PDB file of C-alpha atoms in Angstrom:
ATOM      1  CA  UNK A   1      68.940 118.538 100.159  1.00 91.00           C
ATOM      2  CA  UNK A   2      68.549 114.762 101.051  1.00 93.00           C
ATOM      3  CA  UNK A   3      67.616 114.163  97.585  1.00 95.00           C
ATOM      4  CA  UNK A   4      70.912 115.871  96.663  1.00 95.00           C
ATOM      5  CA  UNK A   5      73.522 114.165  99.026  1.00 96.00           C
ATOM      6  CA  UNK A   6      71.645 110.650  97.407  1.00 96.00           C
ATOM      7  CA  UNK A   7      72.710 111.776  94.425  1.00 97.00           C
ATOM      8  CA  UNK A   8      75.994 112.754  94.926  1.00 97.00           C
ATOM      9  CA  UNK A   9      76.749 109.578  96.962  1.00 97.00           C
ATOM     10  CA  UNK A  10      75.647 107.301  93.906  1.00 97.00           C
ATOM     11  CA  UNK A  11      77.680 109.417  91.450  1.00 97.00           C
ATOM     12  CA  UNK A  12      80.729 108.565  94.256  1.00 97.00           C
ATOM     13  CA  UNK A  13      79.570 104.573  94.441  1.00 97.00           C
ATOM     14  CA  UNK A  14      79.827 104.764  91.056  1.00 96.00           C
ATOM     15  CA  UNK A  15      83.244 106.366  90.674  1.00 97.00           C
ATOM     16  CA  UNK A  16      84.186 103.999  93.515  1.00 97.00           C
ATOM     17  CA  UNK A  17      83.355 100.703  91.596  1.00 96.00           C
ATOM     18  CA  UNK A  18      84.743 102.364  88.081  1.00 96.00           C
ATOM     19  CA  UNK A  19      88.280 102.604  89.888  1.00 96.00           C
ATOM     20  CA  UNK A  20      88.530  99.318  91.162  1.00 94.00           C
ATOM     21  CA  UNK A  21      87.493  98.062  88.433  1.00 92.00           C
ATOM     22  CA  UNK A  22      91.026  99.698  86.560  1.00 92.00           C
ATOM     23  CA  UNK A  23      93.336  98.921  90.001  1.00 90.00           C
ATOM     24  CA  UNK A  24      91.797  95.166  88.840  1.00 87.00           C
ATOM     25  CA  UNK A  25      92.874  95.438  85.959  1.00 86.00           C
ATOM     26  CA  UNK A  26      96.615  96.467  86.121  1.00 84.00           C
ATOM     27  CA  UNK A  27      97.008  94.643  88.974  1.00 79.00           C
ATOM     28  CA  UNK A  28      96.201  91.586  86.558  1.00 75.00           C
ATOM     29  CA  UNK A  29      98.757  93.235  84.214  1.00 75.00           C
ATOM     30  CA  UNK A  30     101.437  93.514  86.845  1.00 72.00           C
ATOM     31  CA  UNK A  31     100.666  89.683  88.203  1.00 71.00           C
ATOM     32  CA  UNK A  32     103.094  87.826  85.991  1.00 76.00           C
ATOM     33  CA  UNK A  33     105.979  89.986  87.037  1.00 78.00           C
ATOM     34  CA  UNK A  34     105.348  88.220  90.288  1.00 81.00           C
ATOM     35  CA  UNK A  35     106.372  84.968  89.073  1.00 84.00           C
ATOM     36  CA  UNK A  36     109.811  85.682  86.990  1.00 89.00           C
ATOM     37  CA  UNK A  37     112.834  84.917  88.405  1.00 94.00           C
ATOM     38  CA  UNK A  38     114.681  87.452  90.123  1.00 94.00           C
ATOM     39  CA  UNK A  39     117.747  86.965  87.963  1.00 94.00           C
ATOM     40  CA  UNK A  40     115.656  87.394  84.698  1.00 94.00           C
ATOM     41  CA  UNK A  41     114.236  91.111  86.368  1.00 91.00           C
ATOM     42  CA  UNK A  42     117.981  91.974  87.262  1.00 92.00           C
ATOM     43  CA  UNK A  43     118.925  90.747  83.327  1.00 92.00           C
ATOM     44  CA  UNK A  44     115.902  93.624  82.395  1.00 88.00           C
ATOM     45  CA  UNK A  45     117.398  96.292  85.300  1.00 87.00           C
ATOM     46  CA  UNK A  46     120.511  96.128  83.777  1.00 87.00           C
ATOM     47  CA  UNK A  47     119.331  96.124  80.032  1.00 85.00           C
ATOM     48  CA  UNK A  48     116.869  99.357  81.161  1.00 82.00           C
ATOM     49  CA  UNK A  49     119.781 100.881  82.896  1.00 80.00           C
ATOM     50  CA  UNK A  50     122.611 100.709  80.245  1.00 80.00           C
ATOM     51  CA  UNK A  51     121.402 103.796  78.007  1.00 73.00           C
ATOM     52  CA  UNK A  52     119.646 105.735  80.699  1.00 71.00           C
ATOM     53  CA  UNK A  53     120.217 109.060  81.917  1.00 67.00           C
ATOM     54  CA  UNK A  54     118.170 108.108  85.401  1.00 69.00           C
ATOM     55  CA  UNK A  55     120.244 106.462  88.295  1.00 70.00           C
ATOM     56  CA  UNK A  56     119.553 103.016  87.917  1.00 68.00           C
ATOM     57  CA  UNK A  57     117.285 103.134  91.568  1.00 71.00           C
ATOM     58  CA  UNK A  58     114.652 104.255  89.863  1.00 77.00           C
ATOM     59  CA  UNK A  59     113.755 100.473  89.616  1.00 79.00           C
ATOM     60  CA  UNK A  60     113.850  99.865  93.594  1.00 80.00           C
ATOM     61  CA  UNK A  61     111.095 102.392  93.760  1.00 83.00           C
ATOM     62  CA  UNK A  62     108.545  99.800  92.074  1.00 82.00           C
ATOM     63  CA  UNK A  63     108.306  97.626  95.192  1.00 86.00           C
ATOM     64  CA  UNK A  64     110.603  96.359  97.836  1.00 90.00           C
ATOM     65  CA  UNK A  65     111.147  92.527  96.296  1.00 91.00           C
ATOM     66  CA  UNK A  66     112.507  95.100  92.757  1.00 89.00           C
ATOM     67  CA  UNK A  67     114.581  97.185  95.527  1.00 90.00           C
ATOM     68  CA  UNK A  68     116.608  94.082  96.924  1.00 93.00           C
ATOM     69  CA  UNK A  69     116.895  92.817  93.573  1.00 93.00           C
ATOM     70  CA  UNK A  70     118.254  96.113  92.136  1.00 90.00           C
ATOM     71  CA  UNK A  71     121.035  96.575  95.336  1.00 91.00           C
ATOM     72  CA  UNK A  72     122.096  92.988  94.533  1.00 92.00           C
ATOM     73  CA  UNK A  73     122.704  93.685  90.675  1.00 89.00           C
ATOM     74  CA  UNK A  74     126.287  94.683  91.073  1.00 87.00           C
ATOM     75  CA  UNK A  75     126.104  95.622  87.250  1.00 83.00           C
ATOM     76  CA  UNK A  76     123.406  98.901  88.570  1.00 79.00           C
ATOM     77  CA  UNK A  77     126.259 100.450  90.316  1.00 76.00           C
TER      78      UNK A  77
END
């Protein structure tokens, strides 16, 4: 049974490491967004929001910097 649990607990390591090893990798994707302007990311809310069937606070749901930035886009509303 010992022999087992070792087992299972390496498959789970393993698992472990394979998943941070994808959060690493989008979170090297999502990065760059970190750096644009916040009037360029309002310019893209508003572009995203114009032919949508969604309500335009979709967006805020991203991350709190993208939820200011979508309440001050008068343009959203």
């Amino acid at each position: 049974e010992i022999v087992w649990i070792q087992l299972l607990m390496d498959d789970l390591q393993s698992q472990l490491e394979e998943k941070q090893g994808e959060i690493w990798t989008l979170k090297g994707m999502i990065s760059p967004l970190k750096h644009f302007p916040n009037e360029i990311i309002s310019r893209v809310f508003e572009e995203y929001a114009a032919g949508l069937a969604y309500p335009p606070w979709i967006v805020g749901h991203i991350c709190s910097r993208w939820r200011g930035i979508a309440l001050a886009t008068p343009n959203l509303w």
